[in-house]
XYZ file of C-alpha atoms in Angstrom:
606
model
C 64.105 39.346 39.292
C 61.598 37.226 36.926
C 62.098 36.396 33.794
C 59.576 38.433 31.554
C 58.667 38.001 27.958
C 61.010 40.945 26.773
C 64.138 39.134 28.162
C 63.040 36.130 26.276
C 62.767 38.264 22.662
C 65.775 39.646 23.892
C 67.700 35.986 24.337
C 65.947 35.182 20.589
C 67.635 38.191 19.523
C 71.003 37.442 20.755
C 70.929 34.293 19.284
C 69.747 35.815 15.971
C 72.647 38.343 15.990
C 74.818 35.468 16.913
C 73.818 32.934 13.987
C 73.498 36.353 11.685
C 77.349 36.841 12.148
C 77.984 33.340 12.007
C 76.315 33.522 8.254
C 77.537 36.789 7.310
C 81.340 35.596 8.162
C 80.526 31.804 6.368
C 79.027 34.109 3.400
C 82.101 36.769 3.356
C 84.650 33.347 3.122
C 82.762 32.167 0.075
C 82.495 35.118 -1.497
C 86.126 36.204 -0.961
C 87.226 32.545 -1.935
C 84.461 32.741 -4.957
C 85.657 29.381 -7.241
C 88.485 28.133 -4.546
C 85.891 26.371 -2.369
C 84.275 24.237 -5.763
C 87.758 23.271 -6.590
C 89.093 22.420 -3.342
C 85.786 20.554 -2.829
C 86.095 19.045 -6.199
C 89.908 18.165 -6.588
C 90.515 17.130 -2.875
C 88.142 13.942 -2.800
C 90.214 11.531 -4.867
C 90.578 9.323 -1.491
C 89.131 9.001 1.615
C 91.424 10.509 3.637
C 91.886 13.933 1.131
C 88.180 13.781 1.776
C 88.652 13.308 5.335
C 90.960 16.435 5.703
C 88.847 19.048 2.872
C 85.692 18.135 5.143
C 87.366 19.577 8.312
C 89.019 22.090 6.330
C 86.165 23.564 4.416
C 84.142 23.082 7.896
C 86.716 24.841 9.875
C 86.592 27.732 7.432
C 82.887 28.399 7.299
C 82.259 27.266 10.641
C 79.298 25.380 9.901
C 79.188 21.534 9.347
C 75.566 22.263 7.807
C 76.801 24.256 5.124
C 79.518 21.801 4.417
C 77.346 19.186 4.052
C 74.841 21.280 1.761
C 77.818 21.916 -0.511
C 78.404 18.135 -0.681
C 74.836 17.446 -1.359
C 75.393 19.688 -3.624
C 78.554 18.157 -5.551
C 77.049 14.901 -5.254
C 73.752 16.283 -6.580
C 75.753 17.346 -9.290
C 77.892 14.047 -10.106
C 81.052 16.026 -8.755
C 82.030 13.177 -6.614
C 80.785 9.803 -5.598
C 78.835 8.630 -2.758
C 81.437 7.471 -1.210
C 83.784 10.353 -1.345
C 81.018 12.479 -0.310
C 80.960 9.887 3.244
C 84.351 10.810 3.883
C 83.813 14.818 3.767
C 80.604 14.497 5.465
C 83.154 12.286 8.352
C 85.478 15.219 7.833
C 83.029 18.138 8.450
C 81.893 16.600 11.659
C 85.222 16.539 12.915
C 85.444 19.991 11.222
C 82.438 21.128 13.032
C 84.476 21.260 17.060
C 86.570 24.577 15.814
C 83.921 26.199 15.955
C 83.086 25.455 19.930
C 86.911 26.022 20.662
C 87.089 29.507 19.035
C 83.797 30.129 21.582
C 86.180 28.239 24.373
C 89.460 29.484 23.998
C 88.142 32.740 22.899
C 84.857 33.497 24.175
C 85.648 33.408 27.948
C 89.437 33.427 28.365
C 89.430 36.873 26.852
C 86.963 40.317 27.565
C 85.713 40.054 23.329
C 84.334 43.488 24.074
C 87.277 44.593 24.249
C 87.974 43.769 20.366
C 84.400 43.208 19.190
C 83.871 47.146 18.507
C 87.462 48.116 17.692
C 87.362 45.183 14.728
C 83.595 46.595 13.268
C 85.523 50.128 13.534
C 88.263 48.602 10.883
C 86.098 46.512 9.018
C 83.634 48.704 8.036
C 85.765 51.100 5.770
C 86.292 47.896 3.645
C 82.683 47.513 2.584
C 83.005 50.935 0.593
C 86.351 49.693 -1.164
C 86.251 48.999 -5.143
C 87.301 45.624 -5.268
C 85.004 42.855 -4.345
C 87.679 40.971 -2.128
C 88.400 43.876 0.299
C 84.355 44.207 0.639
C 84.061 40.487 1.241
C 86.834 40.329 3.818
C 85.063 43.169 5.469
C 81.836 41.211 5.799
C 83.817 37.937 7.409
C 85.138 40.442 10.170
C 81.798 42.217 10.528
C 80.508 38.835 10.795
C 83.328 37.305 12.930
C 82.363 40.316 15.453
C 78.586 39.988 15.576
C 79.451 36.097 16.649
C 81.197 37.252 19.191
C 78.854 40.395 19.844
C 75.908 38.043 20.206
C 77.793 35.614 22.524
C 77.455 37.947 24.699
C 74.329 39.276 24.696
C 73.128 35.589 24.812
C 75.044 35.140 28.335
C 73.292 38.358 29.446
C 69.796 37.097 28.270
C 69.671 33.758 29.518
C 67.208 32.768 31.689
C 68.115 32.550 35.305
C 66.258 29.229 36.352
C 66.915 29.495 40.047
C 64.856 33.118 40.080
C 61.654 30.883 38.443
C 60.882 28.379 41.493
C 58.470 26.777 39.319
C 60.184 26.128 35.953
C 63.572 24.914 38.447
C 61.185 22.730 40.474
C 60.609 21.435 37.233
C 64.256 20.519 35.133
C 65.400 19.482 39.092
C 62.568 16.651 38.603
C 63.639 15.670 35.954
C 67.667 16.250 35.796
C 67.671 14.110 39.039
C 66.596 10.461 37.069
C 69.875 9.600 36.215
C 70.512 7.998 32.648
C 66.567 8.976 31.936
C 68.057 12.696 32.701
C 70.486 11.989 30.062
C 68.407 11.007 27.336
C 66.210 13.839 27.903
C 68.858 16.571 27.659
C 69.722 14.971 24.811
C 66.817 15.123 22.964
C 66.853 18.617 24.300
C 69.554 19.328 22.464
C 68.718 17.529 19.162
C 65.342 19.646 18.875
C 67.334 22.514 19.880
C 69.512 22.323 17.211
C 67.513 21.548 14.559
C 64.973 24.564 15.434
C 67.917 27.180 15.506
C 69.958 25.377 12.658
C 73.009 25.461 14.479
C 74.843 23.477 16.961
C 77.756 25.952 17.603
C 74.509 28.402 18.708
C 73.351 25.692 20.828
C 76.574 24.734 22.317
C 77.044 28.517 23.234
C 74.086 28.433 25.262
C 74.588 25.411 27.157
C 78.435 26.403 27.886
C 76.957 29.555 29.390
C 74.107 27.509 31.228
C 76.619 25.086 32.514
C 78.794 27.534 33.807
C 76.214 29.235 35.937
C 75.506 25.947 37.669
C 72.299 25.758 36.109
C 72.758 22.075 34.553
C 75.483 20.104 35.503
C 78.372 18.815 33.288
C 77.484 15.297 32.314
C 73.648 16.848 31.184
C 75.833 19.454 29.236
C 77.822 16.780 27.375
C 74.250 15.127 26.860
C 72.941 18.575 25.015
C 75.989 18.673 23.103
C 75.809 14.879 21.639
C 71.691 15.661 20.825
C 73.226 18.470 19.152
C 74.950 16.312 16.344
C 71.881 14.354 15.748
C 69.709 17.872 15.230
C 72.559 19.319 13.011
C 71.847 16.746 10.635
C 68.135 18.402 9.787
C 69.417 21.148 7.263
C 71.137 18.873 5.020
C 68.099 16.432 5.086
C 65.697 19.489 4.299
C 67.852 20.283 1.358
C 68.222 17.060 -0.093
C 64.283 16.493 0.111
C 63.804 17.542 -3.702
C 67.050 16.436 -4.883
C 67.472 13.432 -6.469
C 68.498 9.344 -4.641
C 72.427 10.322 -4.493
C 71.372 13.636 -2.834
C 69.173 11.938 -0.487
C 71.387 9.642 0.301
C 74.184 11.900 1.118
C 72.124 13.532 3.574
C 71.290 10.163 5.514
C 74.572 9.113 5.510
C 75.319 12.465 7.679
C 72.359 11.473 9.689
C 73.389 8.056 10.326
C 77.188 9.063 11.232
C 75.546 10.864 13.442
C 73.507 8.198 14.797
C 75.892 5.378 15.168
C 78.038 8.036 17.490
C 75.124 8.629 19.658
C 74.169 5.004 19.888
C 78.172 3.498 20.778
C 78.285 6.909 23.324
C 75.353 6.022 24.829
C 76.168 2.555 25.829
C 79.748 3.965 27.433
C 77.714 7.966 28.192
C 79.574 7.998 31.790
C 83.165 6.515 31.712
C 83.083 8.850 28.541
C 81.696 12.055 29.999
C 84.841 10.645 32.926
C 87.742 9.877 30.033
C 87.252 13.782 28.907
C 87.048 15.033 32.140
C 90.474 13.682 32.638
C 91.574 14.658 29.567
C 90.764 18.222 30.497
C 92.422 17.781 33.787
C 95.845 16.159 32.168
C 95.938 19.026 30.101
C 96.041 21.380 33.511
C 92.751 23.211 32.557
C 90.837 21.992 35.585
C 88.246 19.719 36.584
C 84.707 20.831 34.660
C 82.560 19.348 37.557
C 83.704 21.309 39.628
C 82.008 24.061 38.438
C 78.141 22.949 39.380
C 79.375 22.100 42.910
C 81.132 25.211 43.339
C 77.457 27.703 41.785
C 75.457 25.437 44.052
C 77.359 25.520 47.497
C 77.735 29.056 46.719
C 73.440 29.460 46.888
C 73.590 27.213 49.699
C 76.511 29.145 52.358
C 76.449 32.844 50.682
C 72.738 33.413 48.967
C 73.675 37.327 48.426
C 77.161 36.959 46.924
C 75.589 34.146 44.620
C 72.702 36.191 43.521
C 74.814 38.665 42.334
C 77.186 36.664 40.630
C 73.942 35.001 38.432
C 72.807 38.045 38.199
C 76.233 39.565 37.043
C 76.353 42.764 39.075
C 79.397 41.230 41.079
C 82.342 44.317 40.709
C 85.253 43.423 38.933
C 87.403 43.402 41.862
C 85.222 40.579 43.721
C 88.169 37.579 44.515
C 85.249 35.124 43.803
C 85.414 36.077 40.183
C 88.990 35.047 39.207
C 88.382 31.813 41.058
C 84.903 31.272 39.032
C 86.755 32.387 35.710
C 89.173 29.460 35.808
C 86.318 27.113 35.946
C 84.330 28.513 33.417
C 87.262 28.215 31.173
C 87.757 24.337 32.260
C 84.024 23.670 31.473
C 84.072 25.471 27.975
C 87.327 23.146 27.639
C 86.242 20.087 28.607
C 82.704 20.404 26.655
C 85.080 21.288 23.432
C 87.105 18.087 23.952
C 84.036 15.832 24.822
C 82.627 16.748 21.462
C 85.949 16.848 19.619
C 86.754 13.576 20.974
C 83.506 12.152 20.002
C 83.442 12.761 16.707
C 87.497 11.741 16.342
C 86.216 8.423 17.759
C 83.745 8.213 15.119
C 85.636 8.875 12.271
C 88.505 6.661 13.469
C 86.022 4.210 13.368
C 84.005 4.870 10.338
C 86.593 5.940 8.008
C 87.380 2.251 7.547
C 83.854 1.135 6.650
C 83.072 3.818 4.217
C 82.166 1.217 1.666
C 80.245 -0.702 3.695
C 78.850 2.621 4.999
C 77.913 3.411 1.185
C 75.661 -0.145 1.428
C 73.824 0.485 3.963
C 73.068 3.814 2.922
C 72.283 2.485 -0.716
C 69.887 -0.383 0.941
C 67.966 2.126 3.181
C 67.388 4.343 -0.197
C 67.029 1.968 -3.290
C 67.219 3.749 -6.327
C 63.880 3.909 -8.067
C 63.208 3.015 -11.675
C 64.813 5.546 -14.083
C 61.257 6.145 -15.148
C 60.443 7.454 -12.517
C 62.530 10.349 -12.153
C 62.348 10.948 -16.126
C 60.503 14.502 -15.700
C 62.464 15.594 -12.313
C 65.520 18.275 -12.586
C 68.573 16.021 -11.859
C 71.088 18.612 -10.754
C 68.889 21.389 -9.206
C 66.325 21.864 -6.401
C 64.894 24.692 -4.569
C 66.467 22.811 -1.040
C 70.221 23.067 -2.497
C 70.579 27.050 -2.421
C 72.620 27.494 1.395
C 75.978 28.354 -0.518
C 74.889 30.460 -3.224
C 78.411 30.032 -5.078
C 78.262 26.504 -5.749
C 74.906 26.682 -7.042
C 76.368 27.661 -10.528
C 77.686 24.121 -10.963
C 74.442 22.328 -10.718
C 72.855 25.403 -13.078
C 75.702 24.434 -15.799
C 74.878 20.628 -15.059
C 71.463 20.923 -15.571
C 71.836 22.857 -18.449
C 73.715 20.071 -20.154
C 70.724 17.497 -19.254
C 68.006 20.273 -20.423
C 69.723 20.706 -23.824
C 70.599 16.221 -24.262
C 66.596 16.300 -23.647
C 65.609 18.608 -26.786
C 68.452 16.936 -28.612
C 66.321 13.982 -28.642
C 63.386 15.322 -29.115
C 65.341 16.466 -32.786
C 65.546 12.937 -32.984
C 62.270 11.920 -32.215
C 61.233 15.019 -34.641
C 63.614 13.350 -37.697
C 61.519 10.096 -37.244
C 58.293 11.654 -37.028
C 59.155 13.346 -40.606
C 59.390 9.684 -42.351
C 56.829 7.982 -40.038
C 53.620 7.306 -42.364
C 50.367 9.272 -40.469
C 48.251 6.112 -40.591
C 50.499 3.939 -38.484
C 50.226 3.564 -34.498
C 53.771 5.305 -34.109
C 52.795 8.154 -35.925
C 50.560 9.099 -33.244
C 52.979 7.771 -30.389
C 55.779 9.919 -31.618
C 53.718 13.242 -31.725
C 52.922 12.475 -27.855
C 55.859 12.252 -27.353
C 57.075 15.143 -29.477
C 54.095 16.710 -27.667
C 55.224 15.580 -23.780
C 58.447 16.644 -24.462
C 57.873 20.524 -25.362
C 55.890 20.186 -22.041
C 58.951 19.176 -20.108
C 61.041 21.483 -21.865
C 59.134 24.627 -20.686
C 58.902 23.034 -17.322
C 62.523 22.670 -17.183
C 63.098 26.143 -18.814
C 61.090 27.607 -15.903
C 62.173 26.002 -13.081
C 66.036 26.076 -14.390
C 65.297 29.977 -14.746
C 63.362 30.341 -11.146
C 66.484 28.686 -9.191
C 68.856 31.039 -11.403
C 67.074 34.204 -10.150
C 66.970 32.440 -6.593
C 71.118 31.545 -7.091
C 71.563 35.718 -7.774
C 69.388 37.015 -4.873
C 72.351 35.452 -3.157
C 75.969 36.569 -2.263
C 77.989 36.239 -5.419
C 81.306 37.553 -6.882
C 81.038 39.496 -10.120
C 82.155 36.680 -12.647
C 79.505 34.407 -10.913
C 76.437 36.429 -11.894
C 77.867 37.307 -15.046
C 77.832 33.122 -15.175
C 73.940 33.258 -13.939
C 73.075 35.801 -17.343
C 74.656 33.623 -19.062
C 72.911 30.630 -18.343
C 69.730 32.287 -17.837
C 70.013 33.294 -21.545
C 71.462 29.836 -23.080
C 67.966 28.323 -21.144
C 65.593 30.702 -23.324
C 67.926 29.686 -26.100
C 67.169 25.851 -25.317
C 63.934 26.022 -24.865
C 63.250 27.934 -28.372
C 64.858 25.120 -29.771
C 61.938 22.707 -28.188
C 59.477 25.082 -29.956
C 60.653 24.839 -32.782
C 60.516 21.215 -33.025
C 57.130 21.107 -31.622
C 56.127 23.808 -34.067
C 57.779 21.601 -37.435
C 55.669 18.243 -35.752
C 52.517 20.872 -36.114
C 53.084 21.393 -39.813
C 54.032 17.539 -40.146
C 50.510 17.071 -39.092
C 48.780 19.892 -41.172
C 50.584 18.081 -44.368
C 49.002 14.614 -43.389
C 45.235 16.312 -42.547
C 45.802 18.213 -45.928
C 46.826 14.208 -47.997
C 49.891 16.185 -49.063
C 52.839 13.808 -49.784
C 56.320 15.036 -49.897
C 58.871 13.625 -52.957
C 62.227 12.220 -52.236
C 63.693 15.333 -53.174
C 62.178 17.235 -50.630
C 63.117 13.840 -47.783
C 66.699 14.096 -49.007
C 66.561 17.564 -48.704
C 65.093 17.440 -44.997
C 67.490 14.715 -44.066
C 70.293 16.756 -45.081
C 69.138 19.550 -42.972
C 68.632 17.485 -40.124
C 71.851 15.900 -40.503
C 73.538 19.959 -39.837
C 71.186 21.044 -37.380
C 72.023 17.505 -35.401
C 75.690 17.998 -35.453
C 75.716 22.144 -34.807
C 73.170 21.055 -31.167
C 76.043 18.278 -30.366
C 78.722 21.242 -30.794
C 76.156 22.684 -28.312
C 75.965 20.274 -26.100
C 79.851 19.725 -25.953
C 80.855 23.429 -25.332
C 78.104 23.053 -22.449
C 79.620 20.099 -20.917
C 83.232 21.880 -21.166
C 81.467 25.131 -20.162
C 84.775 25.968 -17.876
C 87.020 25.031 -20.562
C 85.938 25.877 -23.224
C 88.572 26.733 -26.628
C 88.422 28.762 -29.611
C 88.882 25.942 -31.683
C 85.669 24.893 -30.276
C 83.253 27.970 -30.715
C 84.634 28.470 -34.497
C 83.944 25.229 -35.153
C 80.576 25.787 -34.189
C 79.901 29.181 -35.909
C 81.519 27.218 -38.981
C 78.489 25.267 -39.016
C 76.006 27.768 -38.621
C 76.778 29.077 -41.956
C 76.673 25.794 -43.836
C 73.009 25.691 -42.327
C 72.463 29.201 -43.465
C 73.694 28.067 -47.019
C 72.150 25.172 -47.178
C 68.520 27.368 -46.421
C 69.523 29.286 -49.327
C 69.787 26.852 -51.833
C 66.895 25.311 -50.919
C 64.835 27.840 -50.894
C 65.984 28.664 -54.524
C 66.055 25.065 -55.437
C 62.005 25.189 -53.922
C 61.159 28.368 -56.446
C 61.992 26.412 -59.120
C 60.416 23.014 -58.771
C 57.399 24.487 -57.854
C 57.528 26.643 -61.067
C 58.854 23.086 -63.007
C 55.840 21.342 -61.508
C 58.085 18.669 -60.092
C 56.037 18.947 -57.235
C 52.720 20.844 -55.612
C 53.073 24.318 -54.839
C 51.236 23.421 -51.219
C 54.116 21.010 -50.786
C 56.527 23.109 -51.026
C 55.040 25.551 -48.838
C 54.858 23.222 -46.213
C 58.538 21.737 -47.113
C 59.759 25.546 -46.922
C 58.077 25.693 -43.190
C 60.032 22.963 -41.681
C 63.662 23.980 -43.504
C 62.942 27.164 -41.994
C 61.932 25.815 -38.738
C 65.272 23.912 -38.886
C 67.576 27.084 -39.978
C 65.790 29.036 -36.864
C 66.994 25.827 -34.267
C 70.736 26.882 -36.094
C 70.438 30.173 -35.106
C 69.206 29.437 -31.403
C 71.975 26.791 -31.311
C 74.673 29.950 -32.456
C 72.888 32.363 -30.093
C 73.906 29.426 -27.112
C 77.433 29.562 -28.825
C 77.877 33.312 -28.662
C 76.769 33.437 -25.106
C 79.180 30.789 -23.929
C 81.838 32.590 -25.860
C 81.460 36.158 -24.266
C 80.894 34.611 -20.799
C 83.886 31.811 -20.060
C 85.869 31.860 -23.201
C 89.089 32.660 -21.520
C 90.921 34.728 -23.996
C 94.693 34.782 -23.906
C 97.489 36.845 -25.265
């Protein structure tokens, strides 16, 4: 029977539905785990062996090593954790990364999943219309954890049979005859493989199934499988592309871990392919080789009985079939423990150079001046948003860097005020006052644009109250920024117009600035202790507020009568009465950030 296009859209489609279930069961676990997976991430780094053991944890849980290593990316990103702690869960998640390909073993041919696959959707499906979120999200992981399994199958029905193509066989038997050339070409098979379909367990689900039909034998299986770790390495390094240099690094160091297995494998590719064939046979699961001998004497001494067996229409009761089942299990068991064993080796290895690991990686990617990132979002990128959950980490990060910016630009705003208008830095400081309202609304926007991408994503309840909330103390921020840009505007007016101000009106500015300057550090404190944050705190803050509002008060009724006194112009004061009030509206935006940090995480007690 040929192969036709239709069969080919239909093996696409079973290895959509499997990598759809493999994302809606990763996306159910973070959901149902909501903050657990940041704090386990977070807490469980403090050594390299912690690290180690949360890597193949967190891995084992969301069954993808690419997600894991996004989420460090992430933390790192973020200034969670160090370089080097982030080496030792990237070592981890590799590791991590082989439960995966023995769930497919142990479960994926040992046991008829059809008989489970429907019977589980059945159960799982009345918990997607329960009330709480954690019964809906445990739902999804078993919807998900079926479609895997669902679209394992379908992808053993759909793949091509290269023995019915003459052609295409005449051509993979040319070239899976060269020997170690054979070997570095399923490799790279693999590694493209992988990183076009994002997911090694997907690839290593397709090349157990070819294997086991005798289509490729088992050392150029173990060859697709090593590729395979080199082209899981491609999602992290997408995401960290518009991160910043300890993002970037983080995602080479995956790719060279992944590199320096492949090259030490290579060098030792048969006695190693041999030591986990014995292994496998120590262990009384079989010998995997046997397997491609077996599918291709078969073709050669019973053509019919072989053709069916391909083509799966053998009946149940065929003897052939139990005898074939016990070495399809034995390959699916000794391609789990070649790539188990692999990366075991390399983090037995590794684990002891991490800081020598960190060098290299810091030496390949120097960090650049700190010029030269000055206008680039230090926390956040549109690459970092595979685990929507953690992404409220780097939001609250950035917001703390956003909101140190247009503190300084107060600053900058405070010297402007006494800086005489026919001096160089006069001039200097309003570009500056001017490039940093620029930045601000930059920063507003693209904070705000990965906010609304962070909520189009799978999040608990207290997680997009958390996106509001930070979507709201960003408008806050950036009204701040206007506000100074708007009081360096009148600053100017009074210098086109030769209008001086007193020293009562400088004192009285200064002593404005002085509140507003210590209500935006309140600000910038609750920010940094957004998950922490105390009562103590937030009164202190709306304590503040109202000296500022006082302090407007009185001098706007100290301004009335000056100006009626004629101690100074009445155009002075008009312009003096601009920039107080300029100043009392950066007090309320500074109390509006206050309030919304106190409805959203204020924990209250009884």
């Amino acid at each position: 029977m040929n192969y036709s296009f239709l069969d080919f859209m239909a093996l696409i489609g079973s290895v959509g539905l499997f990598l759809y279930g493999m994302k809606v069961m990763s996306e159910g676990l973070q959901k149902a785990a909501g903050d657990r997976l940041r704090n386990i991430l977070s807490v469980m780094t403090r050594n390299r062996f912690s690290g180690l053991l949360t890597g193949i944890a967190i891995t084992a849980i969301i069954q993808s090593s690419s997600a894991s290593t996004v989420m460090v990316v992430s933390f790192v990103n973020a200034g969670l954790m160090t370089l080097a702690q982030s080496m030792a869960v990237i070592f981890g998640a590799n590791v991590g990364t082989t439960f995966t390909a023995w769930i497919i073993a142990l479960l994926g041919f040992k046991m008829d999943t059809s008989v489970f696959i429907l019977p589980l959707i059945a159960c799982s499906v009345p918990l997607l219309f329960c009330n709480t979120g954690r019964k809906k999200s445990i739902g999804e992981f078993l919807i998900g954890f079926s479609l895997l399994f669902m679209g394992l199958n379908m992808i053993s029905v759909y793949v091509p049979d290269l023995q019915s193509n003459p052609e295409m066989f005449a051509f993979l038997e040319h070239y899976a005859s060269m020997g170690y050339a054979s070997v570095l070409l399923f490799l790279f098979v693999g590694m493209v493989l992988t990183a076009v379909i994002q997911s090694s367990a997907a690839t290593f689900a397709i090349v157990l199934i070819m294997c086991t039909k005798g289509w490729i034998s088992f050392d150029l299986a173990c060859a697709v499988v090593l590729g395979s770790n080199i082209g899981t390495t491609i999602t992290p390094l997408l995401a960290s592309l518009s991160g910043n240099i300890a993002a970037k690094r983080t995602a080479m160091g995956h790719l060279l871990f992944n590199l320096f297995g492949l090259l030490w494998t290579l060098v030792v590719f048969y006695p190693f392919v041999r030591l986990n064939v014995g292994i496998t046979e120590a262990l009384g699961q079989g010998n995997p080789d046997e397997m491609f001998s077996f599918v291709n004497n078969l073709e050669a001494t019973d053509p019919q009985t072989y053709n069916a067996y391909v083509g799966e229409t053998l009946p149940a009761s065929h003897p052939i079939l139990a005898q074939v089942a016990k070495m399809q299990f034995s390959v699916s068991f000794g391609l789990s423990m070649f790539h188990t064993v692999f990366n075991l080796v390399n983090v037995m290895i590794m684990i002891w150079l991490t800081g020598v690991y960190v060098k290299i990686v810091e030496k390949i990617m120097p960090a650049k001046n700190k010029e030269d990132g000055e206008f680039q979002l230090r926390f956040i990128s549109a690459g970092l948003l595979s685990a929507s959950e953690l992404n409220i980490a780097q939001a609250e990060k950035e917001m703390v860097v956003y909101a140190q910016r247009v503190r300084r630009m107060v600053t900058i705003l405070e010297t402007f005020a006494h800086t005489d208008s026919k001096t160089e830095d006069y001039s200097r400081l309003y570009s500056r006052l001017e490039k940093y309202e620029d930045i601000s609304d930059r920063m507003q926007l693209e904070i705000s644009n990965y906010l609304r991408r962070c909520s189009e994503g799978r999040l608990s309840n207290e997680a997009k109250s958390h996106v509001v909330a930070m979507l709201n103390i960003a408008s806050e921020i950036e009204s701040i920024a206007d506000c100074c840009y708007r009081s360096a505007k009148i600053l100017v007016r009074k210098s086109e117009q030769s209008i001086e101000f007193d020293n009562i009106i400088i004192e009285n500015i200064d002593s404005m600035f002085s509140d507003v300057k210590e209500a935006i550090d309140n600000m910038i404190r609750l920010l940094a202790n957004i998950e922490h944050v105390r009562e103590a705190d937030i009164v202190k803050s709306y304590n503040k507020e109202r000296e500022i509002n006082n302090l407007r008060n009185q001098l706007r009724t100290g301004n009335v009568k000056n100006i009626n006194n004629h101690v100074y112009e009445f155009q002075a004061g008009n312009f003096y009465m601009d920039i107080i009030n300029d100043l009392e509206k950066m007090g309320d935006y500074i109390i509006n950030v206050t309030g919304t940090i106190r409805d959203s995480y204020l924990r209250h007690t009884v």
